[in-house]
Amino acid sequence: MASTLDTGTIERGISVRAPKVRNFNPTSKFFHWLMATIIIVAWIVGYYGGAMLHYGVNDIETAQKVWAITLHKNIATTTLFLIALRIVWRLFHSPPPLGEMPAIMKTFTHLGHWSLYFLMVAVPVSGWWNSSSAGYGIPVAGLFTIPGLGGKNPELTPYLVTAHWFLSWALAIVVAGHLAFALKHHFIDKDDTIEAMMPTNRQD
């Protein structure tokens, strides 16, 4: 008996389902893309205000630095609430299983994901603590301020500035690695890793 070329059928007309495409649920996608956007924007604004502008050069640059740092705080502090919601969601909603890859790659993938979660908590908390120790307020999206963390302690501030700097760069490196591996999966391995997180991928 002749067989069909359709991937959903085999010889003798017996129907089989095509392999299920890996896909994240809409809420996980929402958290992923929203936090990715906020983290990247906050990092760029923070770098601009912290490294490119300086106090005391002139009144204009001082004002720009204050504006940039304040904007950075308003953006970055939102991640404190988002990561808390994301962790709660993650505890009750497991991601789809990883695709076919060597065991060592799965280990590195898990390490990368847990590193991201750790840094998404550590970076804003270190910034919060840094601002608190210097005696500055911690605004959230221009809507309200949150209490200081640990109280004012100018002697501790230089150490917290350094910690926040190192953690921020660690986050940038991990995010860059995350993006690089995602592109590798898409263009070299040609699997569905990127499609699984795309909002337009609605396949169940």
Coordinates of C-alpha atoms in Angstrom, one line a residue:
M1 CA 0.0 0.0 0.0
A2 CA 1.4 3.4 -0.9
S3 CA 2.5 5.6 2.0
T4 CA 1.8 9.4 2.2
L5 CA 4.5 12.1 2.5
D6 CA 2.6 13.9 5.2
T7 CA 4.6 14.0 8.5
G8 CA 1.5 13.2 10.5
T9 CA 0.9 9.9 8.8
I10 CA 2.7 6.6 8.1
E11 CA 2.0 3.6 6.0
R12 CA -1.4 2.0 6.1
G13 CA -3.0 5.3 7.1
I14 CA -2.0 5.1 10.8
S15 CA -1.9 8.7 12.2
V16 CA 0.9 9.8 14.5
R17 CA 1.4 13.2 16.1
A18 CA 4.3 15.4 15.1
P19 CA 6.9 15.9 17.9
K20 CA 5.9 18.6 20.3
V21 CA 7.8 21.8 19.9
R22 CA 9.4 23.1 23.1
N23 CA 7.6 26.2 24.3
F24 CA 7.4 28.4 27.5
N25 CA 4.1 29.5 28.9
P26 CA 3.0 33.2 28.2
T27 CA 3.7 34.4 31.8
S28 CA 7.2 33.1 31.7
K29 CA 7.8 34.8 28.4
F30 CA 6.3 38.0 29.8
F31 CA 8.7 38.0 32.8
H32 CA 11.7 37.0 30.5
W33 CA 11.3 39.8 28.0
L34 CA 10.2 42.5 30.4
M35 CA 13.1 41.9 32.8
A36 CA 15.6 41.5 29.9
T37 CA 14.5 45.0 28.6
I38 CA 14.6 46.6 32.1
I39 CA 18.0 45.1 33.0
I40 CA 19.6 46.2 29.7
V41 CA 18.2 49.7 29.9
A42 CA 19.1 50.1 33.6
W43 CA 22.6 48.8 33.0
I44 CA 23.2 51.3 30.1
V45 CA 21.8 54.2 32.1
G46 CA 23.8 53.2 35.2
Y47 CA 27.0 52.9 33.2
Y48 CA 26.4 56.3 31.6
G49 CA 25.7 58.0 34.9
G50 CA 28.4 56.2 36.9
A51 CA 31.3 56.0 34.4
M52 CA 30.7 58.7 31.8
L53 CA 29.6 61.6 34.0
H54 CA 31.4 63.1 37.0
Y55 CA 30.6 65.4 39.9
G56 CA 32.3 68.8 40.1
V57 CA 33.2 69.2 36.4
N58 CA 30.5 71.8 35.9
D59 CA 26.9 72.4 36.9
I60 CA 25.5 70.9 33.8
E61 CA 27.4 67.6 34.0
T62 CA 26.7 67.3 37.7
A63 CA 23.0 67.8 37.0
Q64 CA 23.1 65.2 34.2
K65 CA 24.9 62.7 36.6
V66 CA 22.2 63.2 39.3
W67 CA 19.5 62.7 36.7
A68 CA 21.1 59.6 35.2
I69 CA 21.7 58.0 38.6
T70 CA 18.1 58.8 39.7
L71 CA 16.7 57.4 36.5
H72 CA 18.9 54.3 36.9
K73 CA 17.5 53.7 40.4
N74 CA 13.9 54.2 39.3
I75 CA 14.3 51.6 36.6
A76 CA 16.5 49.1 38.4
T77 CA 14.5 49.0 41.6
T78 CA 11.5 47.6 39.7
T79 CA 13.5 44.4 39.2
L80 CA 13.4 43.8 42.9
F81 CA 9.6 43.2 42.7
L82 CA 9.7 41.5 39.3
I83 CA 12.3 39.0 40.3
A84 CA 10.3 38.1 43.5
L85 CA 7.2 37.5 41.4
R86 CA 9.3 35.5 38.8
I87 CA 10.8 33.3 41.5
V88 CA 7.4 32.5 42.9
W89 CA 6.1 31.7 39.4
R90 CA 9.1 29.6 38.7
L91 CA 8.6 27.5 41.9
F92 CA 5.2 26.4 40.7
H93 CA 5.7 26.3 36.9
S94 CA 8.6 24.2 35.7
P95 CA 10.1 25.2 32.3
P96 CA 9.9 22.8 29.4
P97 CA 12.7 20.2 29.4
L98 CA 15.9 21.0 27.5
G99 CA 16.3 19.6 24.1
E100 CA 18.9 17.1 22.9
M101 CA 22.4 18.2 23.9
P102 CA 25.4 16.7 25.6
A103 CA 25.2 16.3 29.4
I104 CA 28.0 18.8 30.0
M105 CA 26.0 21.4 28.0
K106 CA 22.9 20.8 30.1
T107 CA 25.0 21.3 33.2
F108 CA 26.4 24.6 31.9
T109 CA 22.9 25.7 30.8
H110 CA 21.5 25.1 34.3
L111 CA 24.5 26.9 35.9
G112 CA 23.9 29.8 33.6
H113 CA 20.3 30.1 34.5
W114 CA 20.9 29.9 38.2
S115 CA 23.7 32.5 37.8
L116 CA 21.2 34.8 36.2
Y117 CA 18.7 34.4 39.0
F118 CA 21.4 35.0 41.6
L119 CA 22.6 38.2 39.9
M120 CA 19.1 39.5 39.2
V121 CA 18.7 39.5 43.0
A122 CA 22.3 40.5 44.0
V123 CA 22.7 43.4 41.7
P124 CA 19.6 45.5 42.7
V125 CA 20.1 44.5 46.4
S126 CA 23.7 45.7 46.3
G127 CA 22.6 48.9 44.7
W128 CA 19.8 49.3 47.3
W129 CA 22.3 48.7 50.1
N130 CA 24.8 51.1 48.5
S131 CA 22.2 54.0 48.3
S132 CA 21.1 53.3 51.8
S133 CA 24.6 53.4 53.3
A134 CA 25.2 56.7 51.5
G135 CA 22.0 58.2 52.9
Y136 CA 20.1 58.4 49.6
G137 CA 16.5 57.5 49.0
I138 CA 15.5 54.5 46.9
P139 CA 12.8 55.5 44.4
V140 CA 10.8 52.9 42.4
A141 CA 9.6 53.9 39.0
G142 CA 8.9 57.4 40.2
L143 CA 5.9 56.2 42.2
F144 CA 7.2 55.6 45.7
T145 CA 10.4 55.0 47.7
I146 CA 11.4 52.0 49.7
P147 CA 13.0 52.0 53.1
G148 CA 16.8 52.0 53.4
L149 CA 18.6 48.7 53.8
G150 CA 20.9 48.6 56.8
G151 CA 20.8 52.4 57.5
K152 CA 23.3 55.1 56.7
N153 CA 26.9 54.0 57.0
P154 CA 29.4 56.1 54.9
E155 CA 32.3 53.9 55.9
L156 CA 30.7 50.9 54.2
T157 CA 29.8 52.8 51.1
P158 CA 33.1 52.4 49.1
Y159 CA 32.9 48.6 49.6
L160 CA 29.3 48.5 48.5
V161 CA 30.1 50.6 45.4
T162 CA 32.8 48.1 44.5
A163 CA 30.5 45.2 45.1
H164 CA 27.8 46.7 43.0
W165 CA 30.3 47.4 40.2
F166 CA 31.6 43.9 40.1
L167 CA 28.1 42.3 40.3
S168 CA 26.8 44.6 37.5
W169 CA 29.7 43.6 35.2
A170 CA 29.2 39.9 36.1
L171 CA 25.5 40.3 35.2
A172 CA 26.5 41.9 31.9
I173 CA 28.9 39.0 31.1
V174 CA 26.3 36.3 32.0
V175 CA 23.6 38.0 29.9
A176 CA 26.0 38.3 27.0
G177 CA 26.9 34.6 27.4
H178 CA 23.2 33.8 27.6
L179 CA 22.6 35.6 24.3
A180 CA 25.6 34.1 22.6
F181 CA 24.5 30.5 23.5
A182 CA 20.9 31.3 22.3
L183 CA 22.3 32.5 19.0
K184 CA 24.5 29.4 18.8
H185 CA 21.4 27.2 19.3
H186 CA 19.5 29.0 16.6
F187 CA 22.2 29.4 13.9
I188 CA 24.6 26.5 14.5
D189 CA 22.5 23.8 16.3
K190 CA 19.4 24.9 14.5
D191 CA 17.1 23.8 17.3
D192 CA 14.0 25.5 18.8
T193 CA 15.7 27.2 21.8
I194 CA 14.9 30.8 20.7
E195 CA 11.5 29.9 19.3
A196 CA 10.5 28.4 22.6
M197 CA 10.7 31.9 24.3
M198 CA 9.3 34.0 21.4
P199 CA 5.9 35.6 22.2
T200 CA 4.8 34.7 18.7
N201 CA 5.3 31.0 19.3
R202 CA 1.9 29.9 20.5
Q203 CA 2.1 26.2 19.6
D204 CA 1.0 24.0 22.5

